[in-house]
Amino acid sequence: MFEKEVYIKRRAVLRDKMEHGIALFLGNVESPFNYKSNTYKFRQDSNFLYYFGLDIPGFAGVMDFDSGKEIIFGNDVDIDDIIWMGVQPSVADLAAGCGVMETHPLGKLEEFISAAKRKGRVVHYLPPYRGETIMTLASLLGENPLAMESKASDSLKRSVIAMRSIKEDIEIAEIEDAVAIAYDMHVTAMKMCEPGVREQEIYGRLEGISLSAGAGVSFPIILSMNGQTLHNHDHSGILEEGRFMVVDAGAETNRHYASDITRTTPVGRRFNTMQREIYEIVLKANIEAIKATRPGASNRDTHILASKVLATGLKDIGLMRGDVDEAVMAGAHALFMPHGIGHMLGLDVHDMEGLGENLVGYDEKVKRSDQFGLAFLRFALQYQPGHVFTIEPGIYFIPELIDMWSAEKKLSEFIDYDMARKYLPIGGVRIEDNVLITADGHKVLGKPIPKSIEEIENLR
Ligand code: GLY
């Protein structure tokens, strides 16, 4: 965890924003994967980490916004635990490490919350996403478990999002470290990308790198020759010459900050002509989009700009036609890029998505579009210094989508479906970097990971 002053300050800022009531932050508990005592690798809740930093299961943090009181609820280990887990720091010592001086056993939490409710106090909490947390919250608050998500505190969500959206310098340094791990993962993948190699072998190697350098992957690795499936978690293929391999993979640091990088590599040593054509268009969209990121511009504008670069490139090689601005306005390019240009990044790979995608990426002035493609943009807001997000344009040849649109003659004034089918062997190409908005521009975070054709061919 960081120094305790970091957490003390964050809680003070939250207290100023919230003014009244009690906030209950339930940390995560161990989660079984095939029987109770055989658990998944523990991952602490990101909001609990942000305000309390304790990376241990079974703790709860309470902030009283009226009195300023802060309490950690958790259990000291007993001799049975010590036999299996070794000696552990006391709850009081752990709590002092994040600047909280009052502690109680976890069993006292119910009494504390009941007393607050009897006094008519508001208990704010954030939307729970794990079954265990939903059941605990419902039981503590005497609510229907099915209502817990919808009854989460709007003011707490908005206050937390306002804080976590602007990254502190120590957080930016963590994300750079996470990109450094991703550098090793991606360069390893590029070097292993030879005909005959099993996708699973590369996948396992990358996951191993993330664990040996940090807290593991920041999301399940996407690695496949079938990059047209945007989140392809099937790694059963054997690499074939002439195909592309898409690798979308990031790591968490030991403090749980994420990176999220995508690279696309030709299997074999060189890009063939068709691969080069499509790759260069996506690379241009990636570079132009990153160039456009600065305070005052918006991620919605960046999405539109990248879409126009993609449509222009696709028109140049005969897959699209007509006026590029009109084609993008009509959403024709979304046949080839049916996703948004990027999302926020931080303690979560889709940062704060659990607090509500529209609260994180949209506001009163910027509303979500319902057009296919643009509707999937997770973050559309005007940039502010301290925002960290991904820029990840792609071109995909999804046979089922091409067949569907073609049968409907959808937007056929802008799309040459016969030409599009010729490019099916490409599968998909995505190139993704992690970007910080600075006071007067932007910074691509971490050591640059090879992405030009020349850099990749040299590495191969
Ligand atoms: N990189 C995976 C995702 O953005 O969902």
XYZ file of C-alpha atoms and ligand atoms in Angstrom:
465
model
C 0.000 0.000 0.000
C 1.001 3.674 -0.184
C 1.996 5.779 2.849
C -0.880 6.268 5.292
C -1.057 10.004 4.472
C -2.375 9.112 0.999
C -5.425 7.376 2.480
C -5.935 9.995 5.190
C -6.008 12.710 2.536
C -8.329 10.794 0.192
C -10.809 10.214 3.020
C -10.632 13.883 4.000
C -11.499 14.904 0.432
C -14.382 12.425 0.388
C -15.640 13.769 3.724
C -15.702 17.294 2.273
C -17.690 16.123 -0.709
C -20.224 14.054 1.248
C -21.015 16.140 4.340
C -23.655 13.863 5.982
C -24.351 10.205 6.808
C -22.200 7.123 7.098
C -20.300 5.370 4.318
C -19.877 1.630 4.549
C -17.088 0.156 2.421
C -17.144 -3.641 2.489
C -13.829 -5.130 1.428
C -13.938 -8.370 -0.524
C -13.863 -11.785 1.095
C -12.270 -14.996 -0.159
C -14.299 -16.594 -2.932
C -14.323 -20.402 -3.386
C -13.815 -21.930 -6.812
C -14.614 -25.601 -6.225
C -14.997 -25.987 -2.493
C -15.043 -23.551 0.383
C -11.425 -23.598 1.419
C -10.003 -23.712 -2.135
C -10.326 -20.106 -3.182
C -9.706 -17.923 -6.220
C -6.686 -15.656 -6.027
C -7.836 -12.856 -3.729
C -8.563 -9.475 -5.323
C -9.528 -6.632 -3.011
C -12.356 -4.275 -3.945
C -10.895 -1.260 -5.769
C -12.828 1.359 -3.779
C -11.764 -0.229 -0.503
C -8.175 -0.206 -1.780
C -8.487 3.440 -2.802
C -9.654 4.694 0.605
C -8.119 2.159 3.003
C -5.342 0.361 1.073
C -5.673 -2.887 3.048
C -5.194 -5.768 0.641
C -6.594 -8.439 2.969
C -9.933 -10.317 2.870
C -12.691 -9.821 5.406
C -12.375 -6.155 6.393
C -14.891 -3.317 6.361
C -14.255 0.416 6.560
C -16.714 2.953 7.913
C -16.604 6.727 7.595
C -18.971 8.918 9.594
C -19.239 12.158 7.601
C -20.912 14.033 10.473
C -18.546 13.192 13.331
C -15.426 12.545 11.226
C -15.067 9.130 12.889
C -13.349 6.388 10.886
C -13.423 2.709 11.873
C -11.970 -0.517 10.537
C -13.905 -3.689 11.324
C -11.920 -6.922 11.074
C -10.867 -9.981 13.053
C -7.491 -10.673 14.585
C -6.179 -14.123 13.755
C -6.449 -16.853 16.397
C -4.158 -19.812 17.014
C -5.973 -21.968 14.415
C -5.305 -19.313 11.764
C -1.682 -18.936 12.873
C -1.095 -22.662 12.396
C -2.140 -22.401 8.720
C -1.291 -18.788 7.835
C 1.527 -17.860 10.179
C 1.521 -14.856 12.501
C -0.359 -11.873 11.034
C -0.321 -8.186 12.005
C -3.116 -7.154 14.362
C -6.166 -5.350 12.995
C -5.142 -2.299 15.037
C -1.690 -2.238 13.388
C -3.167 -2.746 9.937
C -5.707 0.027 10.460
C -3.014 2.381 11.777
C -1.161 1.731 8.502
C -3.934 3.563 6.644
C -4.400 6.182 9.369
C -7.508 4.695 11.051
C -7.190 4.551 14.841
C -10.470 2.868 15.857
C -11.016 -0.834 15.215
C -13.631 -3.437 16.178
C -14.159 -7.132 15.474
C -16.188 -7.759 12.308
C -19.014 -9.206 14.417
C -19.660 -5.706 15.829
C -20.468 -4.246 12.404
C -24.090 -5.413 12.486
C -24.670 -3.737 15.844
C -23.006 -0.541 14.620
C -25.124 -0.337 11.441
C -28.340 -1.215 13.328
C -27.666 1.562 15.836
C -27.067 4.053 13.016
C -30.284 3.003 11.275
C -32.281 3.292 14.513
C -31.108 6.897 14.708
C -32.352 7.465 11.161
C -28.886 7.979 9.728
C -28.268 7.461 6.008
C -25.892 4.570 5.279
C -24.207 5.196 1.938
C -22.673 2.294 0.059
C -21.363 1.646 -3.472
C -22.963 -0.852 -5.888
C -21.957 -4.388 -4.867
C -20.950 -6.811 -7.653
C -20.131 -10.034 -5.754
C -22.749 -12.369 -4.331
C -21.070 -12.469 -0.924
C -21.034 -8.667 -0.636
C -24.648 -8.378 -1.807
C -25.786 -10.864 0.859
C -23.767 -9.200 3.631
C -25.023 -5.724 2.738
C -28.622 -6.933 2.489
C -28.370 -8.598 5.863
C -26.716 -5.572 7.532
C -29.239 -3.130 6.098
C -32.315 -5.383 6.326
C -32.954 -5.058 2.583
C -33.874 -7.403 -0.246
C -30.594 -8.608 -1.835
C -32.083 -7.982 -5.286
C -32.487 -4.290 -4.438
C -28.940 -3.703 -3.224
C -27.470 -2.486 -6.503
C -30.282 -0.053 -7.263
C -30.247 1.356 -3.724
C -26.542 2.217 -3.794
C -25.805 5.843 -2.908
C -25.841 8.180 -5.886
C -23.937 10.914 -4.048
C -21.237 8.478 -2.898
C -20.882 7.069 -6.421
C -20.509 10.546 -7.902
C -18.022 11.675 -5.234
C -15.855 8.582 -5.639
C -15.917 8.867 -9.436
C -14.905 12.548 -9.246
C -11.883 11.585 -7.148
C -10.776 8.396 -8.890
C -11.141 9.955 -12.373
C -8.223 12.322 -11.749
C -5.132 10.243 -11.120
C -2.570 11.320 -8.530
C 1.126 11.256 -9.474
C 1.666 8.100 -7.411
C -1.139 6.397 -9.315
C 0.297 7.448 -12.673
C 3.670 5.991 -11.643
C 1.885 2.722 -10.776
C 0.141 2.601 -14.162
C 3.510 3.197 -15.853
C 4.864 0.221 -13.896
C 1.885 -1.827 -15.069
C 2.680 -0.856 -18.673
C 6.296 -1.910 -18.102
C 5.044 -5.401 -17.224
C 2.807 -5.319 -20.305
C 5.879 -4.395 -22.371
C 7.528 -7.674 -21.392
C 4.309 -9.597 -22.037
C 3.801 -8.143 -25.518
C 7.404 -8.339 -26.677
C 7.473 -11.977 -25.519
C 4.281 -12.674 -27.483
C 5.730 -11.059 -30.609
C 8.885 -13.145 -30.337
C 6.889 -16.364 -29.884
C 4.535 -15.651 -32.800
C 5.789 -18.419 -35.120
C 3.839 -20.893 -37.262
C 3.146 -24.108 -35.330
C 3.227 -22.510 -31.861
C 0.118 -23.104 -29.726
C -1.795 -19.994 -28.663
C -2.102 -21.528 -25.192
C 1.675 -21.696 -24.842
C 1.999 -17.947 -25.426
C -1.013 -17.200 -23.227
C 0.513 -19.147 -20.336
C 3.873 -17.450 -20.758
C 2.256 -13.990 -20.655
C 0.215 -14.791 -17.566
C 3.412 -16.047 -15.906
C 5.200 -12.772 -16.680
C 2.341 -10.790 -15.144
C 2.512 -12.888 -11.979
C 6.265 -12.845 -11.679
C 6.410 -9.044 -11.953
C 3.128 -7.961 -10.345
C -0.256 -9.116 -9.135
C -1.143 -10.988 -12.331
C -3.272 -9.998 -15.274
C -5.640 -7.034 -15.110
C -8.275 -9.006 -17.088
C -8.332 -12.438 -18.740
C -5.861 -12.377 -21.633
C -7.359 -12.085 -25.113
C -5.010 -13.908 -27.492
C -6.087 -15.410 -30.783
C -5.664 -15.612 -34.530
C -9.417 -15.024 -34.594
C -9.150 -11.394 -33.600
C -12.503 -10.677 -35.273
C -14.036 -11.928 -32.002
C -13.355 -8.865 -29.891
C -12.923 -10.627 -26.556
C -11.670 -14.008 -27.721
C -10.731 -16.155 -24.742
C -10.276 -19.347 -26.747
C -6.571 -20.191 -26.949
C -6.799 -23.579 -28.615
C -5.427 -22.514 -32.018
C -2.072 -23.389 -33.542
C -0.503 -20.382 -35.228
C -0.572 -20.421 -39.021
C 1.616 -18.447 -41.434
C -0.327 -15.629 -43.100
C -2.651 -15.044 -40.133
C -2.544 -12.267 -37.537
C -2.356 -12.878 -33.793
C -4.189 -10.298 -31.670
C -2.959 -10.012 -28.083
C -4.958 -7.764 -25.747
C -3.287 -8.154 -22.372
C -2.374 -6.075 -19.366
C -0.995 -6.525 -15.883
C -1.710 -5.284 -12.395
C 1.065 -3.951 -10.203
C 1.292 -5.294 -6.666
C -0.745 -2.226 -5.648
C -3.367 -3.284 -8.222
C -3.068 -0.552 -10.844
C -3.758 -1.826 -14.343
C -2.362 -1.597 -17.833
C -4.317 -2.589 -20.939
C -2.350 -2.926 -24.186
C -3.137 -4.533 -27.529
C -0.704 -5.469 -30.247
C -1.330 -7.396 -33.462
C 1.503 -9.425 -34.954
C 1.704 -11.365 -38.219
C 2.448 -15.046 -37.710
C 5.834 -15.507 -39.355
C 8.416 -12.854 -40.038
C 6.729 -10.364 -42.362
C 3.410 -8.643 -42.960
C 1.861 -9.758 -46.274
C 0.310 -7.138 -48.582
C -3.246 -7.422 -47.250
C -2.040 -7.412 -43.635
C 0.100 -4.362 -44.302
C -2.852 -2.465 -45.845
C -5.149 -3.015 -42.878
C -2.471 -2.677 -40.214
C -1.320 0.701 -41.580
C -4.865 2.081 -41.422
C -5.319 1.007 -37.789
C -1.868 2.307 -36.844
C -2.703 5.677 -38.399
C -5.969 5.800 -36.444
C -4.072 4.974 -33.231
C -1.437 7.671 -33.828
C -3.883 10.372 -34.973
C -6.261 9.649 -32.097
C -3.486 9.895 -29.514
C -2.298 13.169 -31.076
C -5.789 14.624 -30.611
C -5.884 14.023 -26.848
C -5.406 17.203 -24.821
C -7.312 19.134 -22.157
C -10.505 20.561 -23.598
C -10.860 18.009 -26.403
C -13.210 15.094 -25.737
C -12.952 11.355 -26.077
C -16.131 11.402 -28.152
C -14.354 13.679 -30.653
C -11.337 11.348 -30.595
C -13.634 8.400 -31.330
C -15.118 10.250 -34.324
C -11.681 11.325 -35.554
C -10.327 7.755 -35.390
C -13.473 6.507 -37.144
C -12.833 8.954 -39.991
C -9.200 7.854 -40.308
C -10.381 4.231 -40.505
C -13.113 5.053 -43.055
C -10.679 7.066 -45.197
C -8.174 4.203 -45.236
C -10.871 1.644 -46.007
C -12.163 3.847 -48.828
C -8.630 4.130 -50.263
C -8.426 0.352 -50.610
C -11.981 -0.027 -51.912
C -13.887 -1.422 -48.904
C -15.813 1.770 -48.266
C -17.020 4.480 -50.625
C -18.826 7.816 -50.716
C -18.295 10.816 -48.492
C -16.257 9.839 -45.392
C -17.916 12.358 -43.065
C -21.376 11.174 -44.123
C -20.344 7.513 -43.812
C -19.098 8.026 -40.251
C -22.124 10.110 -39.328
C -24.323 7.245 -40.551
C -22.234 4.719 -38.585
C -21.092 2.723 -41.649
C -17.517 2.339 -40.352
C -18.915 0.501 -37.296
C -19.209 -2.611 -39.478
C -15.421 -2.698 -39.164
C -15.006 -1.166 -35.666
C -18.070 -2.012 -33.602
C -16.593 -0.707 -30.341
C -15.517 2.537 -28.721
C -12.073 4.118 -28.991
C -11.328 3.502 -25.320
C -12.157 3.536 -21.630
C -10.721 4.906 -18.398
C -7.968 2.930 -16.708
C -6.774 2.817 -13.108
C -7.390 0.397 -10.247
C -9.861 -1.329 -12.584
C -9.078 -2.066 -16.183
C -12.411 -0.472 -17.143
C -11.936 2.003 -14.357
C -14.913 2.366 -12.022
C -17.236 0.540 -14.410
C -18.863 -1.035 -11.357
C -19.981 2.426 -10.235
C -21.918 2.968 -13.459
C -20.526 3.377 -16.963
C -22.704 6.406 -17.718
C -21.644 8.188 -14.515
C -17.980 7.610 -15.362
C -18.007 8.359 -19.090
C -20.948 10.738 -19.637
C -22.558 13.732 -17.941
C -25.421 16.201 -18.271
C -23.957 17.680 -21.441
C -22.531 14.541 -23.083
C -25.187 11.868 -23.550
C -24.636 8.346 -24.839
C -25.519 7.781 -28.502
C -27.765 4.868 -29.431
C -26.073 4.342 -32.799
C -24.446 0.904 -33.277
C -20.720 1.353 -32.601
C -20.769 4.789 -30.964
C -23.205 3.419 -28.376
C -20.394 1.204 -27.057
C -18.067 4.117 -26.305
C -17.522 3.811 -22.537
C -15.886 7.211 -21.988
C -17.006 10.230 -24.000
C -16.218 13.210 -21.756
C -14.039 16.248 -22.232
C -10.490 15.480 -21.128
C -9.015 16.864 -17.909
C -5.406 16.682 -16.718
C -5.068 13.449 -14.754
C -7.437 11.393 -16.906
C -5.914 8.049 -17.892
C -7.591 5.977 -20.600
C -6.990 3.608 -23.476
C -6.866 4.474 -27.164
C -7.641 1.276 -29.049
C -8.846 1.536 -32.635
C -9.330 -1.654 -34.617
C -10.582 -3.118 -37.879
C -12.410 -6.438 -37.754
C -13.900 -8.680 -40.423
C -16.758 -10.396 -38.599
C -18.320 -12.824 -41.119
C -21.723 -12.969 -39.410
C -21.995 -9.172 -39.184
C -20.872 -8.680 -42.794
C -23.438 -11.286 -43.946
C -26.192 -9.681 -41.881
C -25.586 -6.116 -43.046
C -25.019 -7.247 -46.632
C -28.322 -9.214 -46.695
C -30.082 -6.072 -45.439
C -28.106 -3.936 -47.945
C -27.433 -1.792 -44.889
C -25.582 1.438 -45.704
C -24.507 -0.149 -49.006
C -23.946 3.330 -50.430
C -20.872 3.393 -48.159
C -19.737 -0.266 -48.042
C -18.516 -2.670 -50.734
C -19.518 -5.986 -49.152
C -17.815 -8.133 -51.839
C -14.535 -6.369 -51.184
C -15.024 -6.689 -47.414
C -15.405 -10.479 -47.767
C -12.038 -10.688 -49.544
C -10.419 -9.463 -46.317
C -11.968 -12.120 -44.054
C -8.579 -13.915 -43.642
C -7.348 -10.838 -41.743
C -9.622 -11.620 -38.798
C -8.991 -8.496 -36.737
C -6.368 -5.861 -35.983
C -6.338 -3.738 -32.823
C -3.584 -1.437 -31.535
C -4.025 -0.073 -28.022
C -2.011 2.259 -25.821
C -2.548 3.867 -22.420
C -2.699 7.657 -22.392
C -2.521 10.331 -19.667
C -3.868 13.864 -20.126
C -1.260 16.365 -18.933
C -1.632 20.116 -18.278
C -0.999 20.956 -21.921
C -1.300 17.744 -23.905
C -0.862 14.049 -23.292
C 1.662 11.358 -22.492
C 1.628 7.776 -23.735
C 2.371 5.862 -20.557
C 5.245 3.432 -20.153
C 8.131 2.379 -22.314
C 6.987 2.382 -25.962
C 5.980 -1.108 -27.075
C 6.862 -1.836 -30.724
C 3.945 -0.996 -32.987
C 5.195 0.219 -36.389
C 5.531 -2.407 -39.107
C 9.276 -1.779 -39.204
C 9.662 -2.187 -35.426
C 7.670 -5.415 -35.401
C 9.471 -6.908 -38.413
C 12.840 -5.977 -36.890
C 11.853 -7.679 -33.645
C 10.640 -10.770 -35.497
N -8.767 -4.858 -22.970
C -9.970 -5.493 -22.695
C -11.126 -4.555 -22.594
O -10.981 -3.373 -22.744
O -12.224 -4.993 -22.352
